[in-house]
Each structure stands twice: as C-alpha cells, then as structure tokens.
GROMACS .gro file of C-alpha atoms in nm:
model
  331
    1MET     CA    1   0.007  -0.007  -0.001
    2ALA     CA    2   0.127   0.359  -0.087
    3ILE     CA    3   0.005   0.500   0.237
    4ALA     CA    4   0.168   0.400   0.577
    5PHE     CA    5   0.056   0.450   0.915
    6THR     CA    6   0.340   0.695   0.972
    7ASP     CA    7   0.143   0.916   0.719
    8ILE     CA    8  -0.149   0.929   0.937
    9LEU     CA    9   0.074   1.046   1.224
   10VAL     CA   10   0.216   1.321   1.010
   11ALA     CA   11  -0.127   1.411   0.908
   12ARG     CA   12  -0.229   1.449   1.289
   13GLN     CA   13   0.055   1.685   1.354
   14ARG     CA   14  -0.019   1.898   1.039
   15ILE     CA   15  -0.382   1.949   1.087
   16SER     CA   16  -0.415   1.946   1.464
   17ALA     CA   17  -0.437   2.339   1.467
   18GLN     CA   18  -0.732   2.343   1.226
   19ILE     CA   19  -0.932   2.028   1.333
   20LEU     CA   20  -1.130   1.936   1.648
   21ARG     CA   21  -1.106   1.657   1.828
   22THR     CA   22  -1.469   1.543   1.836
   23PRO     CA   23  -1.628   1.367   2.113
   24GLN     CA   24  -1.674   0.998   2.161
   25ARG     CA   25  -1.957   0.892   2.419
   26ASP     CA   26  -2.159   0.607   2.527
   27SER     CA   27  -2.501   0.555   2.384
   28LEU     CA   28  -2.718   0.467   2.675
   29ALA     CA   29  -3.001   0.366   2.455
   30LEU     CA   30  -2.791   0.144   2.207
   31SER     CA   31  -2.599  -0.011   2.496
   32THR     CA   32  -2.908  -0.103   2.681
   33ALA     CA   33  -3.059  -0.270   2.362
   34LEU     CA   34  -2.766  -0.462   2.280
   35GLY     CA   35  -2.608  -0.561   2.606
   36VAL     CA   36  -2.276  -0.435   2.524
   37PRO     CA   37  -2.125  -0.093   2.556
   38VAL     CA   38  -2.204   0.082   2.238
   39ARG     CA   39  -2.003   0.425   2.170
   40ILE     CA   40  -2.080   0.700   1.898
   41LYS     CA   41  -1.812   0.913   1.777
   42CYS     CA   42  -1.954   1.263   1.721
   43GLU     CA   43  -1.759   1.354   1.409
   44HIS     CA   44  -2.080   1.547   1.292
   45HIS     CA   45  -1.968   1.804   1.555
   46GLN     CA   46  -1.658   1.887   1.327
   47THR     CA   47  -1.608   2.218   1.170
   48THR     CA   48  -1.798   2.211   0.847
   49GLY     CA   49  -2.022   1.971   0.984
   50SER     CA   50  -1.839   1.635   0.865
   51PHE     CA   51  -1.525   1.439   0.875
   52LYS     CA   52  -1.423   1.560   0.534
   53LEU     CA   53  -1.248   1.865   0.681
   54ARG     CA   54  -0.959   1.638   0.809
   55GLY     CA   55  -0.865   1.491   0.472
   56ALA     CA   56  -0.915   1.818   0.279
   57THR     CA   57  -0.705   2.010   0.528
   58ASN     CA   58  -0.422   1.774   0.525
   59ALA     CA   59  -0.429   1.757   0.137
   60VAL     CA   60  -0.431   2.138   0.097
   61LEU     CA   61  -0.156   2.187   0.361
   62ALA     CA   62   0.046   1.949   0.198
   63LEU     CA   63   0.064   2.137  -0.136
   64ASP     CA   64   0.341   2.384  -0.234
   65GLY     CA   65   0.292   2.749  -0.282
   66ALA     CA   66   0.260   2.715  -0.663
   67GLN     CA   67  -0.019   2.428  -0.660
   68ARG     CA   68  -0.218   2.657  -0.410
   69ALA     CA   69  -0.178   2.951  -0.633
   70ALA     CA   70  -0.320   2.748  -0.935
   71GLY     CA   71  -0.646   2.706  -0.740
   72VAL     CA   72  -0.779   2.389  -0.607
   73VAL     CA   73  -1.060   2.197  -0.771
   74GLY     CA   74  -1.239   1.888  -0.652
   75ALA     CA   75  -1.565   1.688  -0.727
   76SER     CA   76  -1.810   1.624  -0.437
   77THR     CA   77  -2.130   1.505  -0.334
   78GLY     CA   78  -2.154   1.807  -0.089
   79ASN     CA   79  -1.948   1.742   0.220
   80HIS     CA   80  -1.584   1.731   0.046
   81GLY     CA   81  -1.678   2.031  -0.139
   82ARG     CA   82  -1.747   2.218   0.177
   83ALA     CA   83  -1.447   2.099   0.359
   84LEU     CA   84  -1.224   2.174   0.063
   85ALA     CA   85  -1.371   2.510   0.022
   86TYR     CA   86  -1.297   2.592   0.380
   87ALA     CA   87  -0.953   2.463   0.389
   88ALA     CA   88  -0.860   2.635   0.065
   89ASN     CA   89  -0.990   2.978   0.206
   90ALA     CA   90  -0.788   2.927   0.525
   91ALA     CA   91  -0.472   2.843   0.322
   92GLY     CA   92  -0.540   3.152   0.081
   93ALA     CA   93  -0.624   2.958  -0.206
   94GLN     CA   94  -0.932   2.965  -0.454
   95ALA     CA   95  -1.149   2.648  -0.472
   96THR     CA   96  -1.356   2.516  -0.752
   97ILE     CA   97  -1.615   2.271  -0.654
   98CYS     CA   98  -1.780   2.043  -0.912
   99MET     CA   99  -2.125   1.865  -0.823
  100SER     CA  100  -2.389   1.700  -1.017
  101ARG     CA  101  -2.755   1.795  -0.989
  102LEU     CA  102  -2.814   1.530  -0.733
  103VAL     CA  103  -2.622   1.726  -0.441
  104PRO     CA  104  -2.872   1.887  -0.224
  105ALA     CA  105  -2.918   2.272  -0.234
  106ASN     CA  106  -2.824   2.316   0.139
  107LYS     CA  107  -2.502   2.164   0.051
  108VAL     CA  108  -2.459   2.368  -0.252
  109ASP     CA  109  -2.548   2.684  -0.082
  110ALA     CA  110  -2.320   2.629   0.197
  111ILE     CA  111  -2.029   2.579  -0.033
  112ARG     CA  112  -2.096   2.902  -0.218
  113ALA     CA  113  -2.122   3.090   0.115
  114LEU     CA  114  -1.736   2.979   0.180
  115GLY     CA  115  -1.621   3.160  -0.131
  116ALA     CA  116  -1.590   2.871  -0.373
  117ASP     CA  117  -1.672   2.869  -0.757
  118VAL     CA  118  -1.949   2.622  -0.775
  119ARG     CA  119  -2.031   2.417  -1.099
  120ILE     CA  120  -2.331   2.203  -1.140
  121ILE     CA  121  -2.237   1.943  -1.406
  122GLY     CA  122  -2.473   1.641  -1.511
  123THR     CA  123  -2.651   1.380  -1.286
  124SER     CA  124  -2.336   1.195  -1.130
  125GLN     CA  125  -2.024   1.246  -0.956
  126ASP     CA  126  -1.860   1.097  -1.266
  127ASP     CA  127  -1.992   1.380  -1.483
  128ALA     CA  128  -1.866   1.651  -1.224
  129GLN     CA  129  -1.536   1.482  -1.227
  130GLU     CA  130  -1.498   1.522  -1.601
  131GLU     CA  131  -1.532   1.904  -1.536
  132VAL     CA  132  -1.253   1.873  -1.271
  133ASP     CA  133  -1.031   1.684  -1.527
  134ARG     CA  134  -1.085   1.948  -1.773
  135LEU     CA  135  -0.993   2.241  -1.538
  136VAL     CA  136  -0.691   2.058  -1.442
  137ARG     CA  137  -0.596   2.022  -1.797
  138ASP     CA  138  -0.690   2.326  -1.967
  139ASN     CA  139  -0.645   2.574  -1.671
  140GLY     CA  140  -0.360   2.400  -1.460
  141MET     CA  141  -0.560   2.375  -1.138
  142THR     CA  142  -0.483   2.136  -0.877
  143MET     CA  143  -0.699   1.865  -0.810
  144VAL     CA  144  -0.771   1.745  -0.452
  145PRO     CA  145  -1.006   1.433  -0.496
  146PRO     CA  146  -1.272   1.345  -0.252
  147PHE     CA  147  -1.127   1.023  -0.137
  148ASP     CA  148  -0.883   0.846  -0.366
  149HIS     CA  149  -0.589   1.054  -0.254
  150ALA     CA  150  -0.310   0.969  -0.032
  151ASP     CA  151  -0.302   1.278   0.172
  152VAL     CA  152  -0.687   1.300   0.195
  153ILE     CA  153  -0.704   0.927   0.313
  154ALA     CA  154  -0.408   0.979   0.567
  155GLY     CA  155  -0.615   1.283   0.716
  156GLN     CA  156  -0.934   1.076   0.762
  157GLY     CA  157  -0.713   0.833   0.934
  158THR     CA  158  -0.659   1.063   1.221
  159LEU     CA  159  -1.028   0.974   1.314
  160GLY     CA  160  -0.912   0.605   1.357
  161LEU     CA  161  -0.643   0.723   1.611
  162GLU     CA  162  -0.883   0.906   1.815
  163MET     CA  163  -1.146   0.635   1.813
  164ILE     CA  164  -0.908   0.389   1.954
  165GLU     CA  165  -0.734   0.617   2.170
  166ASP     CA  166  -1.073   0.682   2.329
  167ALA     CA  167  -1.212   0.334   2.363
  168PRO     CA  168  -0.901   0.081   2.384
  169ASP     CA  169  -1.132  -0.199   2.460
  170THR     CA  170  -1.334  -0.157   2.116
  171THR     CA  171  -1.400  -0.494   1.947
  172ALA     CA  172  -1.548  -0.341   1.612
  173VAL     CA  173  -1.634   0.001   1.448
  174LEU     CA  174  -1.895   0.072   1.207
  175ILE     CA  175  -1.789   0.317   0.929
  176PRO     CA  176  -2.010   0.471   0.653
  177LEU     CA  177  -1.871   0.331   0.337
  178SER     CA  178  -1.866   0.523   0.017
  179GLY     CA  179  -1.557   0.579  -0.211
  180GLY     CA  180  -1.342   0.446   0.059
  181GLY     CA  181  -1.130   0.750   0.182
  182LEU     CA  182  -1.268   0.745   0.515
  183MET     CA  183  -1.273   0.378   0.553
  184ALA     CA  184  -0.930   0.311   0.415
  185GLY     CA  185  -0.786   0.593   0.648
  186VAL     CA  186  -0.976   0.456   0.952
  187ALA     CA  187  -0.924   0.091   0.866
  188LEU     CA  188  -0.536   0.153   0.827
  189ALA     CA  189  -0.495   0.327   1.167
  190ILE     CA  190  -0.725   0.118   1.381
  191LYS     CA  191  -0.583  -0.227   1.222
  192THR     CA  192  -0.213  -0.104   1.271
  193LEU     CA  193  -0.298  -0.013   1.653
  194ASN     CA  194  -0.528  -0.340   1.705
  195PRO     CA  195  -0.539  -0.596   1.414
  196ASN     CA  196  -0.837  -0.777   1.621
  197VAL     CA  197  -1.079  -0.494   1.579
  198ARG     CA  198  -1.352  -0.580   1.319
  199ILE     CA  199  -1.395  -0.308   1.043
  200ILE     CA  200  -1.753  -0.289   0.929
  201GLY     CA  201  -1.864  -0.087   0.645
  202VAL     CA  202  -2.217   0.021   0.610
  203SER     CA  203  -2.384   0.183   0.304
  204MET     CA  204  -2.730   0.217   0.164
  205HIS     CA  205  -2.881  -0.011  -0.087
  206LYS     CA  206  -2.929   0.223  -0.358
  207GLY     CA  207  -2.601   0.287  -0.544
  208ALA     CA  208  -2.336   0.135  -0.294
  209ALA     CA  209  -2.027   0.157  -0.549
  210MET     CA  210  -1.752   0.020  -0.306
  211HIS     CA  211  -1.978  -0.288  -0.211
  212ALA     CA  212  -2.053  -0.365  -0.585
  213SER     CA  213  -1.647  -0.306  -0.660
  214LEU     CA  214  -1.554  -0.529  -0.372
  215ALA     CA  215  -1.826  -0.794  -0.492
  216ALA     CA  216  -1.672  -0.763  -0.850
  217GLY     CA  217  -1.317  -0.760  -0.740
  218LYS     CA  218  -1.251  -0.453  -0.929
  219PRO     CA  219  -1.368  -0.092  -0.945
  220VAL     CA  220  -1.698  -0.078  -1.116
  221SER     CA  221  -1.963   0.190  -1.230
  222VAL     CA  222  -2.289   0.194  -1.057
  223VAL     CA  223  -2.628   0.398  -1.113
  224GLU     CA  224  -2.651   0.690  -0.878
  225LEU     CA  225  -2.981   0.740  -0.735
  226PRO     CA  226  -3.139   0.992  -0.491
  227THR     CA  227  -3.123   0.850  -0.150
  228LEU     CA  228  -3.131   0.961   0.222
  229ALA     CA  229  -2.768   0.890   0.249
  230ASP     CA  230  -2.683   1.121  -0.042
  231SER     CA  231  -2.318   1.170   0.110
  232LEU     CA  232  -2.233   0.815   0.042
  233GLY     CA  233  -2.330   0.851  -0.347
  234GLY     CA  234  -2.094   0.854  -0.633
  235GLY     CA  235  -1.855   0.608  -0.790
  236ILE     CA  236  -1.513   0.507  -0.658
  237GLY     CA  237  -1.357   0.586  -1.013
  238LEU     CA  238  -1.242   0.284  -1.250
  239ASP     CA  239  -0.902   0.381  -1.226
  240ASN     CA  240  -0.906   0.398  -0.851
  241GLN     CA  241  -0.539   0.429  -0.708
  242HIS     CA  242  -0.562   0.383  -0.342
  243SER     CA  243  -0.896   0.354  -0.151
  244PHE     CA  244  -1.041   0.019  -0.330
  245ALA     CA  245  -0.699  -0.176  -0.250
  246ILE     CA  246  -0.683  -0.067   0.106
  247VAL     CA  247  -1.059  -0.131   0.182
  248ARG     CA  248  -1.037  -0.447   0.006
  249LYS     CA  249  -0.721  -0.557   0.215
  250LEU     CA  250  -0.865  -0.434   0.571
  251ILE     CA  251  -1.246  -0.447   0.565
  252ASP     CA  252  -1.396  -0.743   0.752
  253GLU     CA  253  -1.763  -0.693   0.646
  254VAL     CA  254  -2.000  -0.478   0.435
  255ILE     CA  255  -2.365  -0.422   0.543
  256LEU     CA  256  -2.642  -0.239   0.322
  257VAL     CA  257  -2.931  -0.088   0.490
  258SER     CA  258  -3.244   0.040   0.346
  259GLU     CA  259  -3.381   0.412   0.321
  260ALA     CA  260  -3.655   0.328   0.597
  261GLU     CA  261  -3.371   0.165   0.824
  262ILE     CA  262  -3.190   0.496   0.769
  263ALA     CA  263  -3.480   0.709   0.847
  264ASP     CA  264  -3.540   0.504   1.155
  265ALA     CA  265  -3.178   0.552   1.275
  266MET     CA  266  -3.195   0.927   1.221
  267ARG     CA  267  -3.495   0.943   1.446
  268MET     CA  268  -3.323   0.727   1.707
  269ALA     CA  269  -3.022   0.994   1.687
  270TYR     CA  270  -3.270   1.265   1.748
  271PHE     CA  271  -3.491   1.144   2.015
  272ASP     CA  272  -3.250   0.912   2.208
  273GLU     CA  273  -2.919   1.093   2.152
  274GLY     CA  274  -3.029   1.448   2.108
  275GLU     CA  275  -2.804   1.454   1.773
  276ILE     CA  276  -2.899   1.582   1.426
  277ILE     CA  277  -2.715   1.369   1.158
  278GLU     CA  278  -2.748   1.337   0.790
  279GLY     CA  279  -2.867   0.990   0.643
  280GLY     CA  280  -2.503   0.894   0.541
  281ALA     CA  281  -2.402   0.927   0.899
  282ALA     CA  282  -2.690   0.715   1.045
  283VAL     CA  283  -2.599   0.402   0.864
  284GLY     CA  284  -2.404   0.249   1.155
  285ILE     CA  285  -2.679   0.301   1.372
  286ALA     CA  286  -2.911   0.145   1.144
  287ALA     CA  287  -2.706  -0.159   1.119
  288LEU     CA  288  -2.706  -0.203   1.501
  289GLN     CA  289  -3.085  -0.127   1.529
  290THR     CA  290  -3.195  -0.391   1.285
  291SER     CA  291  -2.928  -0.654   1.411
  292LYS     CA  292  -2.768  -0.669   1.064
  293PHE     CA  293  -2.464  -0.648   1.316
  294THR     CA  294  -2.461  -0.806   1.624
  295PRO     CA  295  -2.148  -0.699   1.837
  296THR     CA  296  -2.014  -0.956   2.088
  297GLY     CA  297  -1.806  -0.653   2.278
  298PRO     CA  298  -1.763  -0.279   2.281
  299VAL     CA  299  -1.844  -0.136   1.944
  300THR     CA  300  -1.815   0.214   1.819
  301ALA     CA  301  -2.056   0.362   1.526
  302LEU     CA  302  -1.892   0.674   1.359
  303LEU     CA  303  -2.159   0.969   1.310
  304SER     CA  304  -2.000   1.110   1.016
  305GLY     CA  305  -2.164   1.443   0.921
  306LYS     CA  306  -2.477   1.663   0.995
  307ASN     CA  307  -2.542   1.859   0.673
  308ILE     CA  308  -2.872   1.783   0.599
  309ASP     CA  309  -3.146   2.004   0.492
  310MET     CA  310  -3.355   2.076   0.801
  311LYS     CA  311  -3.678   2.062   0.620
  312LEU     CA  312  -3.601   1.707   0.512
  313HIS     CA  313  -3.496   1.623   0.876
  314ARG     CA  314  -3.811   1.756   1.010
  315ARG     CA  315  -4.029   1.532   0.773
  316ILE     CA  316  -3.798   1.233   0.909
  317VAL     CA  317  -3.849   1.330   1.267
  318ASP     CA  318  -4.221   1.338   1.204
  319GLY     CA  319  -4.210   0.985   1.110
  320GLN     CA  320  -4.201   0.985   0.729
  321THR     CA  321  -3.942   0.795   0.493
  322PRO     CA  322  -3.939   1.015   0.207
  323ASP     CA  323  -3.913   0.857  -0.124
  324LEU     CA  324  -3.643   1.100  -0.282
  325GLU     CA  325  -3.620   0.899  -0.602
  326ALA     CA  326  -3.991   0.933  -0.665
  327GLU     CA  327  -3.991   1.289  -0.554
  328ALA     CA  328  -3.722   1.379  -0.795
  329ASN     CA  329  -3.872   1.190  -1.089
  330HIS     CA  330  -4.207   1.366  -1.029
  331ALA     CA  331  -4.031   1.722  -1.007
   0.00000   0.00000   0.00000
C-alpha cells in the first residue's frame, strides 16, 4: 500500500491546529438494547459538519505554494466540497467545486457561502469529475479528490487514532462506506493499533459503489440514485489508485441498509441521543438497530456528518420515510 501508518501520524500533526478532536461517548439507548457498550463518535460536530475537513485540510496543507496559487478543484457530493472550500480559504487559495444535480441545495449553498466557485455538472459524480479533469488540463488547477488521494486518506485516518485512543477496548467499529477514503484511513489506523478490531463498512442499498466493486473484485460503475444517504453516493473511479485496494485488504464486512432503516436511525439519533445527523451518518446506527450487525463486545459507530436540509430532517423526525427518487422523478 502506498499509504503508511506514519502518514496518518504526520497528518495529525499537520492538521491539529485546524481540526477539532470530536467527542466519543456512550449511547445509553443502544448499549441497553444490545447488552454491550456502544459508543458514538460524534464527528458530525466537526467544523464544516463532517469528517471531510480532516482529509481536505491535510491535502491542501501538503501542497506547495505554486499548487495552491493555481487554485484547487474537486468533485463532491457535498461534504468534501464544503471542506475543501473551507480548507482552501484558510490557506489563501481559491477553490472550485464541481457537483452533480443530485447534490442537495443546502450543501451547494453552504459551499458558495465559503467563497468557492460552484459548478453543477450532469447527474452523477462521474459527470462532475469530467469537469474537474478539464479544469486541471486546460487551466492548470490542482485537483484534490474527495477520497482516492494519499493525503486525503491519511487525514481521514486521524479519526481512527482518536476512536481507539478514546476506547481501547473496542472490538468493532462501524464506518459509513462510500468511495473508501474514510474507510481506508480509519481501517489503516485501527488495524495498525489493534489488528483484532473488526472493521464494518455500512452503506445504503441504492448505488453502493464500493460494495459492488468489492463483489466484482475491481472498481465498477453503478447508477447513482437519490437516497437519504446522499453523502455516500457516487462511484469510486474505474482507475482507483488507493482506496479500493486498502479497503479490500482491511475491511471485514459490508452491510447494506434500506431507506426506511436509515430514517429510523436518524430518528433514534434525534430522540434518544439529541443529535441531528444526515442519512449517510446514520447507517452505523441502522446496522445495529436492525441486528444486521450484532456486536459481541464494545463497539463504536461513527456519525460522520450533519449537513442535512432541515426541512427534510423535520419530515423524517415526524415519522416519514421520504421516497427521494420518486420525488425527483415527479419534479
């Protein structure tokens, strides 16, 4: 693997002044229901509202002056774009964020508010990536991808250090699984510190690209569909250089959850934990609530982000499970 545990340690030193060490606490409701200690890592409390700030900040700070001066550009389903815009702004660089029409408006607006140039391209992250590639080729901009990048993965890995340091008795962790940058970094950190910890990736049924790629034994394309777990959408890149190989080597299990199960988990987080989380952050709770994963010892679920349209969150809290695909087709 091109990324080493020492890269994660270097990343922690590099980003420490700009990143919050987010709380990790017991979930009384889940612990009582499952009969083992269940912790939640509250990374949705991170500045910009998701874990993505760790990888984006590490990648931007690792650039030289000329690379920053050229401007940074990346494709995003929302959270990476917000993180990259924030990190670029802090470093005095201009950011351009390319996104598809599937990205929720609240995430697009938040990115614009940080001063980024936002470009809405096509109906998939692959479409958005084509615009990124053009800007790199034609304008000489510096690409900072959302997941398949050594410095991004190392930055996300700092989460794994915190999770094990705060709960060294952990026997398993549940991590939202999308392009694999988060999973690769966290798995590398945790498996290095304790190889016996089980690494469980959780994604949605609709368009789980890494799950499909692992099943195929190589990166494959999937159809992107509207889902409550919009931050887990998008492909992994057919020419994936880093995240697929690391995830395939270190992950122990992949679990898929339905839209209704995600909505139930969001409600649980709100009513039992007092936490507002987006659908992609709720998948670990969903896997535990449905007994799709049954822990035998202390377990930690990573709550990865909170950047949800609050009108949508209100509908879910009120008991609805919105069919976003049907609503998009009707619109």
